XYZ file of C-alpha atoms in Angstrom:
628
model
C 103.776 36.767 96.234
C 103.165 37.759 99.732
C 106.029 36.004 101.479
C 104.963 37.722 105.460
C 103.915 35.666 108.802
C 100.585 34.097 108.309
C 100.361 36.148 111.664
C 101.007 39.626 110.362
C 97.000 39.269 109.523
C 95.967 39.462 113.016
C 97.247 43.299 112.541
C 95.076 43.918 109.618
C 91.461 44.800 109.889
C 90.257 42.914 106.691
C 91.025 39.760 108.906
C 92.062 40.537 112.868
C 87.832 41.719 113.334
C 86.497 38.336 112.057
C 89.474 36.305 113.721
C 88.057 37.568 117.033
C 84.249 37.106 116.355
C 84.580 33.643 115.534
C 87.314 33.132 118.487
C 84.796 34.081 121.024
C 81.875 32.204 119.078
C 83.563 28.684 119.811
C 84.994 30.269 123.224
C 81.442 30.933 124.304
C 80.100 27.605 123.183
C 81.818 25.624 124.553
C 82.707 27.068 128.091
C 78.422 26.689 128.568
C 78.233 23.582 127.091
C 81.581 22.511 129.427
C 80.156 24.162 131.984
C 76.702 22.651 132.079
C 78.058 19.095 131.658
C 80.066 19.023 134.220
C 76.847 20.262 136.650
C 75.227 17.199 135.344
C 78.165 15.158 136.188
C 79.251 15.949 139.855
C 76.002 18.024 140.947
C 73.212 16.381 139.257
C 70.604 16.275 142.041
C 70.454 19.655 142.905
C 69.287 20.568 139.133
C 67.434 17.721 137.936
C 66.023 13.903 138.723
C 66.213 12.656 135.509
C 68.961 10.191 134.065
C 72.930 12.032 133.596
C 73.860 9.697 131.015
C 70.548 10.690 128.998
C 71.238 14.074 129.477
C 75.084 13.953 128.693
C 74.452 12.437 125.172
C 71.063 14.663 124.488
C 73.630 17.805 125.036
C 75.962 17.404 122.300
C 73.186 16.113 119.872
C 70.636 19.210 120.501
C 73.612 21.463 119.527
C 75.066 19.070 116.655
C 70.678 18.962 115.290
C 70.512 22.394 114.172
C 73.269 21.950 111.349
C 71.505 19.241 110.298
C 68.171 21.477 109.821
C 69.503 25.122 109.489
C 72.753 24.596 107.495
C 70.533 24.982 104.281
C 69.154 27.904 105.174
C 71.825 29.596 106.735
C 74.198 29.152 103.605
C 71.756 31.228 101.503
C 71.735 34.019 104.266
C 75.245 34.339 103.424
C 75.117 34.393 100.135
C 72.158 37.155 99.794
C 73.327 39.352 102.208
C 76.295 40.918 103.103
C 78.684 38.962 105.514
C 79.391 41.282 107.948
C 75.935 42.436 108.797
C 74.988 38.787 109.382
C 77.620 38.329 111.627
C 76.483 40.736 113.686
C 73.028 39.455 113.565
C 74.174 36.317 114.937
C 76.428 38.201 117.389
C 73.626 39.699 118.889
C 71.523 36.413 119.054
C 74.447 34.981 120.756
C 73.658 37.519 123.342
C 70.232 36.964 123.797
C 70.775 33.124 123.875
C 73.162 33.955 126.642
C 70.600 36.236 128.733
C 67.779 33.609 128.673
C 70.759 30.730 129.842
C 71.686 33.519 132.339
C 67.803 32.920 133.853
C 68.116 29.419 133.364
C 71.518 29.059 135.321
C 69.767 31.627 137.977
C 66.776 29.758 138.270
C 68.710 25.786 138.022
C 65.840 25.430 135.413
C 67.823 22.761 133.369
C 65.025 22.999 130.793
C 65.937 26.601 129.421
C 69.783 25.500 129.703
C 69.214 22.855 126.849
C 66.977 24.733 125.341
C 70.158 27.654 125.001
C 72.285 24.435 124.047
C 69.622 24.174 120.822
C 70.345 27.873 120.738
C 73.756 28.208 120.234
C 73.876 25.230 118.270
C 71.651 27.922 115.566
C 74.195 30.466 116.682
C 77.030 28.016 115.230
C 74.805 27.272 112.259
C 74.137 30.742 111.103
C 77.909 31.348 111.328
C 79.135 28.565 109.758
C 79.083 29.347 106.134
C 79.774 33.418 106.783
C 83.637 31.409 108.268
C 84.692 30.279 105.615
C 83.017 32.542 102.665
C 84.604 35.510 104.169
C 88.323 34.190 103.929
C 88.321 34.691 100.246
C 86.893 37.615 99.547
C 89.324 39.920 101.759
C 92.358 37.282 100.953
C 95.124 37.166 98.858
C 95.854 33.180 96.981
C 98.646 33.245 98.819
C 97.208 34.727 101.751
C 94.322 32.127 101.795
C 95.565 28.764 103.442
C 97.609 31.137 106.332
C 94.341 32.212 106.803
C 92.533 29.224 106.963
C 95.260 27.813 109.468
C 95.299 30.820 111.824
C 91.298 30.580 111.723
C 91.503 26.561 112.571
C 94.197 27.520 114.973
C 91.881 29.786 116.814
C 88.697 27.725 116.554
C 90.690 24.917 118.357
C 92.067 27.099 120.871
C 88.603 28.825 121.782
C 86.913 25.422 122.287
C 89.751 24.048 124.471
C 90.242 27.369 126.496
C 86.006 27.049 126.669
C 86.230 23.866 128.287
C 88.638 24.274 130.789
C 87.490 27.860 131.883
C 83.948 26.056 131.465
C 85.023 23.697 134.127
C 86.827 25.816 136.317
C 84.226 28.207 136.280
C 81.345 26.414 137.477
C 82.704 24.484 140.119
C 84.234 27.523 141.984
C 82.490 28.061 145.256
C 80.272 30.348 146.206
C 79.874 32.146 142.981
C 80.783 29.702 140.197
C 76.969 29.383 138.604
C 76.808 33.137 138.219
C 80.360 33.314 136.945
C 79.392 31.427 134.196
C 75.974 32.917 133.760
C 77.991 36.845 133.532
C 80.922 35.129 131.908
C 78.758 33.776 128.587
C 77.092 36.906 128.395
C 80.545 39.247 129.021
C 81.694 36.832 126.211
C 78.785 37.176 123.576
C 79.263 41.160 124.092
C 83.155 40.885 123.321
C 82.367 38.920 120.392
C 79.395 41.465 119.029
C 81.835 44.178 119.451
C 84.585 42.361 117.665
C 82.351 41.758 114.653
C 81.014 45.745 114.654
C 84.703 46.215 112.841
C 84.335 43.589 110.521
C 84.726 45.187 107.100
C 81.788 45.146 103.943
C 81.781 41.769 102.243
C 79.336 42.620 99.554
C 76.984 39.534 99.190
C 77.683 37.572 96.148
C 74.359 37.027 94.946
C 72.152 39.640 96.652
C 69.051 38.660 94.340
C 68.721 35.041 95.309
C 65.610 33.935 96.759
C 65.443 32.081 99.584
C 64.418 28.561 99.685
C 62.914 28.115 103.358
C 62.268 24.065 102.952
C 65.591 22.687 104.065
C 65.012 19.056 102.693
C 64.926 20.440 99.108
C 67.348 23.536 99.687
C 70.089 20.738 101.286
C 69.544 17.888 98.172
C 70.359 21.143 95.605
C 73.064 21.838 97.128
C 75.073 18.836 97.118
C 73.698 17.958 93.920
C 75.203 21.184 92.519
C 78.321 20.793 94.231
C 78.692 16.814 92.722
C 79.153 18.726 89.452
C 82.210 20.093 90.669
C 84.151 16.282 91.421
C 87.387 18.035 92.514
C 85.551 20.081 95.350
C 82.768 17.576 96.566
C 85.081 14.981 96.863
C 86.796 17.584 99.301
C 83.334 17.948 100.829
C 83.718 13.939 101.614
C 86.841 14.262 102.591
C 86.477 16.988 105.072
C 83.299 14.776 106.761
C 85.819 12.448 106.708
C 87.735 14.326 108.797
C 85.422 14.659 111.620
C 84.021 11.611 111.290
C 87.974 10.799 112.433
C 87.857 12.932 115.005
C 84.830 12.654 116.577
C 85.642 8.873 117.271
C 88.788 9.522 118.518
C 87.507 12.751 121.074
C 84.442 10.645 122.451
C 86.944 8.053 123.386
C 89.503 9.958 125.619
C 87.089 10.513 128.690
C 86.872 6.886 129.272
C 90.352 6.244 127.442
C 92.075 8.270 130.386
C 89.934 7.010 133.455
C 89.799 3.046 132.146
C 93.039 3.170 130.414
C 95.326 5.101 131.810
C 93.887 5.357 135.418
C 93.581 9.131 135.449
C 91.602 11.761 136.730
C 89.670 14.075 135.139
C 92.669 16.183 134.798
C 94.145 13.465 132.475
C 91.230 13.834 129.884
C 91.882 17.478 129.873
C 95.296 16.769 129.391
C 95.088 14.756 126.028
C 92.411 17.292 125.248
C 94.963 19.587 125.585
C 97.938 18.024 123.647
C 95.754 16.912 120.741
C 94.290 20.838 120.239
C 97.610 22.256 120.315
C 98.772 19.770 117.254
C 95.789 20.530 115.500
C 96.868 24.296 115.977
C 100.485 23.775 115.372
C 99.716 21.751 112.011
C 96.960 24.766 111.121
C 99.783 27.373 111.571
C 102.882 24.609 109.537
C 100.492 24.836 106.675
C 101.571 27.741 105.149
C 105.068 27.055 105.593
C 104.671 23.469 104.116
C 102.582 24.557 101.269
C 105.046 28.054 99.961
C 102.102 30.410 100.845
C 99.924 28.828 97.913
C 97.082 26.254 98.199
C 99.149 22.902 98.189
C 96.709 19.891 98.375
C 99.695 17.847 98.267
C 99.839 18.315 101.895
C 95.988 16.543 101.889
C 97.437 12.882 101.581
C 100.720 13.758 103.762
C 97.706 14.419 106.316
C 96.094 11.311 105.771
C 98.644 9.172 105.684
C 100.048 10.378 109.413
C 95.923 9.880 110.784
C 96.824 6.629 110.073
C 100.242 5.993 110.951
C 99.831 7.603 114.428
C 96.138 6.532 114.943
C 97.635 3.131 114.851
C 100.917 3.767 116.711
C 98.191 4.926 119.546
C 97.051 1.339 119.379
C 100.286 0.020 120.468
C 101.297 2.842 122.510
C 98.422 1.722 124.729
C 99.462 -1.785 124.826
C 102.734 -0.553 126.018
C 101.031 1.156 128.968
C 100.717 -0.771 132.532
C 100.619 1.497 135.058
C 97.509 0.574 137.213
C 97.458 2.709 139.682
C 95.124 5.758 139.677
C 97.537 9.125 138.654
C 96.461 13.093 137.880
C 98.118 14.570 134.747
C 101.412 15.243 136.456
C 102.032 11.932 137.938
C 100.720 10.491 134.630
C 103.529 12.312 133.034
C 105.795 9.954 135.031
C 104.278 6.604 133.752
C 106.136 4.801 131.465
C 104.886 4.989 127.954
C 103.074 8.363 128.496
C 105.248 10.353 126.786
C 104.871 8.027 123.496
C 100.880 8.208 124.248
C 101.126 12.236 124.478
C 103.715 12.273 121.325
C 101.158 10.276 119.201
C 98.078 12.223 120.156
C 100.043 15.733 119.412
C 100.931 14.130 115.720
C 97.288 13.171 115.600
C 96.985 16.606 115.609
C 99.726 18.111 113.757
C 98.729 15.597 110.382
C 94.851 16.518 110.945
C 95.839 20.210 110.573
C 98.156 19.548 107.319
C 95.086 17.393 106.258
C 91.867 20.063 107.439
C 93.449 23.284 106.246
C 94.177 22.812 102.651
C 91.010 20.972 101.796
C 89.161 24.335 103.160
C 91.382 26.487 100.782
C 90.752 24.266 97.974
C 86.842 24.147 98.396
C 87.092 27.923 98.756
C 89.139 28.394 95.517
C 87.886 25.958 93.329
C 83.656 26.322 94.439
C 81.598 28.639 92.295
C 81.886 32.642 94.299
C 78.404 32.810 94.265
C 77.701 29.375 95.753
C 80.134 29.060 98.284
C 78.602 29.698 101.394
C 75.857 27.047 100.532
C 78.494 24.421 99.422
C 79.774 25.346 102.983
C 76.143 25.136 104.276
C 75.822 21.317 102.718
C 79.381 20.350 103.826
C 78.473 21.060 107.192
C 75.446 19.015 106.721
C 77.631 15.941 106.213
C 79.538 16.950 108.617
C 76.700 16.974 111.133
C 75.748 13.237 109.474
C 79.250 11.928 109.431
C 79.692 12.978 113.019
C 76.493 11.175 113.878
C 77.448 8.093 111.977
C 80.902 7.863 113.931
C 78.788 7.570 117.515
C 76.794 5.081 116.037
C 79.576 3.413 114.613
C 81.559 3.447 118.158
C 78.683 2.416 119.744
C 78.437 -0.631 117.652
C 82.166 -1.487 117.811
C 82.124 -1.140 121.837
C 79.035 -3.982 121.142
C 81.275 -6.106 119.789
C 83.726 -6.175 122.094
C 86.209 -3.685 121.119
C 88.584 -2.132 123.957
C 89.124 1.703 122.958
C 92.470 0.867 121.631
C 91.574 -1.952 119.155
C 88.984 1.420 118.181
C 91.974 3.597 117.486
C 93.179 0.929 115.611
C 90.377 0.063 113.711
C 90.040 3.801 112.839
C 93.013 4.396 111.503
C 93.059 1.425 109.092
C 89.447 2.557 107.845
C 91.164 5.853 107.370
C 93.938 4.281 105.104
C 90.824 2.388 102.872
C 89.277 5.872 102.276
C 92.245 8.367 101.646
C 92.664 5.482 99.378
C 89.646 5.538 97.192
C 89.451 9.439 97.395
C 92.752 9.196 95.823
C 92.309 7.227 93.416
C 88.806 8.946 92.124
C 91.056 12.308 92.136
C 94.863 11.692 91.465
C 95.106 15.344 91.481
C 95.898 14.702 95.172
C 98.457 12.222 94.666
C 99.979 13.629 92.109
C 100.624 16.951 93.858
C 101.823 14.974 96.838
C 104.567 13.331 94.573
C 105.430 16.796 93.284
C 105.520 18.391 96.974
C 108.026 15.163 98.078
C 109.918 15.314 95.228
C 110.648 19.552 95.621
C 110.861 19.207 99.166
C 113.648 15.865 98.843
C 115.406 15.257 95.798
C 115.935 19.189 94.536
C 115.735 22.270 95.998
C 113.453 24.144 94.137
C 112.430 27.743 93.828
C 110.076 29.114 91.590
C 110.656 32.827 90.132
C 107.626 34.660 89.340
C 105.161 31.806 89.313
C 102.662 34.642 90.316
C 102.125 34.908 86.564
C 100.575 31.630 86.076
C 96.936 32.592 85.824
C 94.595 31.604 88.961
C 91.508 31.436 86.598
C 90.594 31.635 82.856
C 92.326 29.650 79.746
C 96.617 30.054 78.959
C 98.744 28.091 77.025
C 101.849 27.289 79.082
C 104.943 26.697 76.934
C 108.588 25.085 78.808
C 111.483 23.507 77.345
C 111.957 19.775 77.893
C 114.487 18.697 79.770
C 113.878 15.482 82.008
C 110.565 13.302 82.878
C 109.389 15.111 85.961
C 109.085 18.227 83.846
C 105.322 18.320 84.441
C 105.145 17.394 88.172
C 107.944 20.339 88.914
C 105.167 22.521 87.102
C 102.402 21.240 88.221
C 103.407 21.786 92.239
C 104.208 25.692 91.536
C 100.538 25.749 89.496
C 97.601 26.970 91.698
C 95.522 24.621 89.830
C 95.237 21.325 87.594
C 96.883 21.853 84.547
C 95.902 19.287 80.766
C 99.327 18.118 79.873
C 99.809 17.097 75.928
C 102.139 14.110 76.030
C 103.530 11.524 74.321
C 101.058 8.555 73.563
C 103.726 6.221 74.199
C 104.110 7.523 77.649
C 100.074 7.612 77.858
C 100.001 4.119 77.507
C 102.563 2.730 80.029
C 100.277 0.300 82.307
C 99.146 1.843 85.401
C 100.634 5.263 84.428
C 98.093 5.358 82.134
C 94.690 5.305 84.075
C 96.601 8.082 86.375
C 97.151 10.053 82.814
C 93.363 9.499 81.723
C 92.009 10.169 85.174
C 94.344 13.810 85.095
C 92.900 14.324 81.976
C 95.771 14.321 80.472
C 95.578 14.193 76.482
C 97.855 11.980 74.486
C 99.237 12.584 70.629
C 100.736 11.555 67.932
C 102.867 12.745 65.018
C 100.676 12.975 61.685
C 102.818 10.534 60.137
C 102.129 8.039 62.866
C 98.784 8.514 63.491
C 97.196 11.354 62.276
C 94.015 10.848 63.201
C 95.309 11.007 67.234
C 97.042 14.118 66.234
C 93.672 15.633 65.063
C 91.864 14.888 68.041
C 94.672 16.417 70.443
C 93.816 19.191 68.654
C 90.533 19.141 69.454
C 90.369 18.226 72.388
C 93.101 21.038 73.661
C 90.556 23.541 71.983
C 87.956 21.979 74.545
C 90.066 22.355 77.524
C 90.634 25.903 76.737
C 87.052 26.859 75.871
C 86.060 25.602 79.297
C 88.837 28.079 80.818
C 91.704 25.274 81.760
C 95.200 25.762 81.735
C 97.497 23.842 79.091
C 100.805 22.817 78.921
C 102.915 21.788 75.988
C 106.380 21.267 74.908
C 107.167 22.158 71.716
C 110.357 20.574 71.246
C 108.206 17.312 71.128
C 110.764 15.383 72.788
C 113.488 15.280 75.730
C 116.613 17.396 74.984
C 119.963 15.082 74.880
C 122.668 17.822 75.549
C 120.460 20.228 77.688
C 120.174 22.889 74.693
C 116.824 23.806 73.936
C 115.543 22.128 70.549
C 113.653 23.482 67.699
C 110.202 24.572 68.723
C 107.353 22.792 66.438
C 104.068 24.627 65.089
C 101.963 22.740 67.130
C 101.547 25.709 69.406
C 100.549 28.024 66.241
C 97.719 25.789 65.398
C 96.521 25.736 69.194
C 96.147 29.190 69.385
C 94.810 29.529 65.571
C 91.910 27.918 67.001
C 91.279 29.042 70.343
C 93.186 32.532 70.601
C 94.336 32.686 74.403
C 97.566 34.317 76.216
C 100.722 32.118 75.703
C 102.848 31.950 78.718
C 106.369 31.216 78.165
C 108.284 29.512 81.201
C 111.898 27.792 81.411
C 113.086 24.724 84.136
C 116.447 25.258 85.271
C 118.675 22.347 86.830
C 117.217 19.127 85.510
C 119.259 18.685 83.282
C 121.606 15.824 83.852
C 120.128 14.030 87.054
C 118.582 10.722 86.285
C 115.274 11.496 84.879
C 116.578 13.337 81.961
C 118.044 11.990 79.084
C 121.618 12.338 79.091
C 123.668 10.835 75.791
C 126.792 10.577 78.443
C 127.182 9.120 81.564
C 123.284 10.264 83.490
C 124.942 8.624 86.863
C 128.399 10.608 86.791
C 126.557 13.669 86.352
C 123.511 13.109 88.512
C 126.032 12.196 91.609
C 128.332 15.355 90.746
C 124.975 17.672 91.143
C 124.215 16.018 94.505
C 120.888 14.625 95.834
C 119.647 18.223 97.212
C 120.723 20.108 93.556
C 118.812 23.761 92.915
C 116.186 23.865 90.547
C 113.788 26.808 89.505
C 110.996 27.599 87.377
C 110.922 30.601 85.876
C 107.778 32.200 84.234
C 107.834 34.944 81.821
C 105.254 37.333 80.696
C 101.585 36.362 79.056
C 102.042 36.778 75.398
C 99.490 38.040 72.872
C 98.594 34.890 70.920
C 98.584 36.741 67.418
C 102.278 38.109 68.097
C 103.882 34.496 68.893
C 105.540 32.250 66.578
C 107.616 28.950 67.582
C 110.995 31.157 66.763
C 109.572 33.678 69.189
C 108.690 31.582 71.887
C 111.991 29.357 71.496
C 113.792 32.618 71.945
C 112.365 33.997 75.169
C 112.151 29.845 76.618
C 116.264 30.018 76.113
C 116.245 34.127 77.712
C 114.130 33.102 80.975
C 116.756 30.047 81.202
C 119.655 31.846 80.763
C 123.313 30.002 80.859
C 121.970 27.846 83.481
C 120.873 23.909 82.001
């Protein structure tokens, strides 16, 4: 595996091109949208007689509106034709949008300037599902959630550099309306040049045709993506995300003038700190997850949304300065620093929670349908978003300060990481695994590469203690069916986390043969639909840390569904307290230390009609070596 700087990719054409072109996309949006909003708010007559608070919320929904109605359409663009020539498509209607705002800036015809807001909105539309498509076909796996975090990193950046040069821009005197009207243009060129170097995706399905009603187009595609549970579920969970997020943004304007007493410089201050943690957690994915797609780090995510969502809550309590500050004498307020420090974790958890669910979608999603699963995700996105100002809105009705809405936020947070959690303990699970590698042991894994990113193995490990399968399972790049024990299938409440992993019980013939049958089966299932497999075919836990006599099972797996065996070995387990030591577990468990080394080490495929058990035993006990 690739083990360089996420940022090395900024140097390579296959990615540094696209970085750019979408940099500049969210730059550009947002300083006009920042721009024109903050004409509205301090120099409102001079453009326009009608009502600023109208006009403030009709902004952000004319641009949100067009993901709602284009997304559909705009996912099977990407999908017929080739990426980079729609990118430059959009690049250049970027520029034109620009050029007519140019008139309408020139002219202070605030018509034309929302009608550009409607404009780029399409521009962000069209671009949307070419983002994230892209990533994985000039990507390495373990290139892919770097990539995703440099991308968020860059998207976040853009749209808080936009707003503050937006709001520097057009206030400058004499020339600030015309800076902004050359600026957006000067910006939409950079970005059209950018994409000129972006290299040939070739478009996955180039013969689709295009379904123009975007009712019926939009209803397919989440109903095809349902099929896949493991990546709509994502799909939720990503809404989820800015459904989080847009609460919490539309609250800091009025959070830092009614709350903390500050200026406008405040807001852009907690604008500021909350970007740079969603950049910062972008960029610690990779690091977190060992340059592979870890969804482990998806709960880790949620669970800091909520612990610092709430910790805002009484950060805010804490606050009682009263008199009115700008964002340096803020800084000097009691509690600020605790405000600031929960915002920035805000940020840091949303990008260990944002980035992997992006790399999943794109690994686990159909090639040839990802860019309109992106196209529908954005959809609920767009819907999610809306539902959050309604729900706001309703919560302000009730008498809710803005604190008790952090609050309330980040418990409703809690209740749905919790049921998407439960629906798919995949998540879970590979949390557990990521703790327990990251805690208890420190683990390395030694040629993992070899475990197959797609089509049907048979995986193959000695048994040593009863974390076995969670060690493998965190160095996997995807789910793995574990054959286990019935006994251990049954243990309450371990069991319907077993059932939901699809995990698949048996038996030995002479205690229940007709289990042991149906294992059999159903393994033969799991592989005919292209899943991984694990066994042990020792059959049970080693008691001196030798490796035991491997059974036949494996023989009659592969008898019937003739895939590539892939032998592997755990190293280090045995003797701490999950393994089943016929001394003293505790003597030797404290001699190895809490932070022992552990590896798993994975051989090469094997043909299935060379193996036998003896075979198999032997090369288990080579790739282990001396080392228990």
């Amino acid at each position: 595996m690739s083990q360089h700087s996420q940022f090395t990719l900024l140097k390579e054409r296959r990615f540094a091109p696209f970085f750019w072109t979408q940099f500049f996309g969210a730059f550009n949006d947002n300083v006009f949208k920042t721009a024109l909003l903050t004409v509205l708010t301090y120099d409102a007559l001079t453009w326009t007689t009608l009502d600023v608070g109208l006009l403030n919320n009709l902004i952000p929904g004319l641009f949100i509106l067009p993901f709602v109605l284009f997304s559909a359409t705009s996912g099977q663009l990407a999908d017929k034709f080739e990426k980079g020539k729609v990118a430059r498509y959009v690049k250049l209607l970027e520029i034109a949008i620009m050029a007519i705002a140019a008139y309408g800036w020139m002219s202070k015809n605030i018509w034309i300037l929302v009608a550009a807001v409607a404009g780029m909105g399409i521009h962000s539309t069209l671009f949307g599902p070419v983002k994230y498509a892209y990533l994985p076909q000039h990507l390495r796996s373990d290139e892919l959630v770097g990539g995703n975090g440099v991308i968020e990193m860059g998207t976040f950046v853009g749209i808080l550099l936009g707003e503050i040069l937006g709001a520097m821009l057009v206030v400058h005197k004499p020339w600030g309306v015309e800076s902004v009207a050359g600026g957006c243009i000067l910006i939409a060129v950079l970005g059209w040049l950018f994409s000129l170097r972006i290299p040939v995706s070739p478009a996955p399905v180039p013969n689709l045709k295009i379904n123009w009603n975007p009712a019926t187009e939009t209803v397919r595609n989440i109903s095809f993506s349902r099929k896949n549970r493991p990546v709509f579920l994502s799909l939720l969970a990503n809404s989820w995300f800015w459904f989080y997020g847009a609460i919490l943004l539309a609250q800091f304007p009025l959070y830092a003038k009614d709350y903390l007493h500050g200026d406008h410089s405040v807001f852009v201050l907690l604008l500021t700190i909350f970007s740079f943690g969603i950049g910062a957690g972008s960029l610690l994915c990779e690091r977190l997850s060992g340059h592979k797609v870890e969804i482990g780090l998806v709960p880790f995510g949620a669970i800091g949304l909520s612990i610092f969502g709430f910790d805002l809550y009484l950060s805010s309590l804490m606050y009682t300065n009263t008199a009115a500050v700008t964002a340096m004498s803020f800084i000097d307020q009691v509690g600020s620093y605790k405000i600031l420090f929960d915002i920035f974790m805000i940020g840091i958890f949303g990008g260990l929670y944002i980035v992997p669910l992006f790399a999943l979608i794109q690994t686990r999603c159909d090639p040839k349908h990802l860019s309109r699963t992106i196209a529908g995700m954005n959809i609920m996105n767009a819907l999610f978003m809306v539902v959050a100002a309604l729900a706001a809105m309703l919560m302000l009705k009730q008498g809710f300060t803005i604190p008790q809405i952090f609050m309330a936020t980040a418990i409703l947070n809690a209740l749905v990481a919790i049921y998407i959690f439960s629906v798919v303990p995949e998540f879970l699970m590979r949390f557990v695994a990521w703790i327990l590698i990251h805690t208890v042991h420190r683990v390395k894994g030694v040629n993992v590469d070899k475990i197959p990113d797609e089509g049907a193995a048979v995986l193959v490990c000695n048994h040593v203690s009863y974390m076995d399968a969670i060690v493998i399972m965190a160095y996997s790049p995807r789910p793995i069916r574990f054959v286990m024990d019935h006994n251990i299938f049954k243990i309450p409440f371990l069991s319907w986390v077993f059932r939901t992993a699809k995990a698949i019980p048996i038996a030995p013939a002479k205690e229940n043969p007709w289990l042991m049958e149906k294992s059999f089966i159903d393994v033969a299932q799991a592989l005919h639909e292209g899943d991984l497999v694990c066994i042990f075919p020792e059959g049970k836990l080693t008691r001196d840390g030798e490796i035991n006599e491997f059974k036949g099972g494996v023989m009659k797996i592969v008898e019937r569904t003739p895939v590539p065996v892939i032998p592997m070995a755990l190293r280090g387990l045995w003797g701490s307290l999950l393994s089943r030591d016929k001394g003293n577990p505790f003597h030797r468990s404290f001699r190895r230390g809490p932070f022992s080394r552990l590896e798993l080490v994975v051989g090469e495929p094997q043909d299935p009609e060379k193996i036998s058990p003896e075979s198999l035993q032997q090369q288990v006990k080579e790739l282990r070596g001396d080392w228990k």
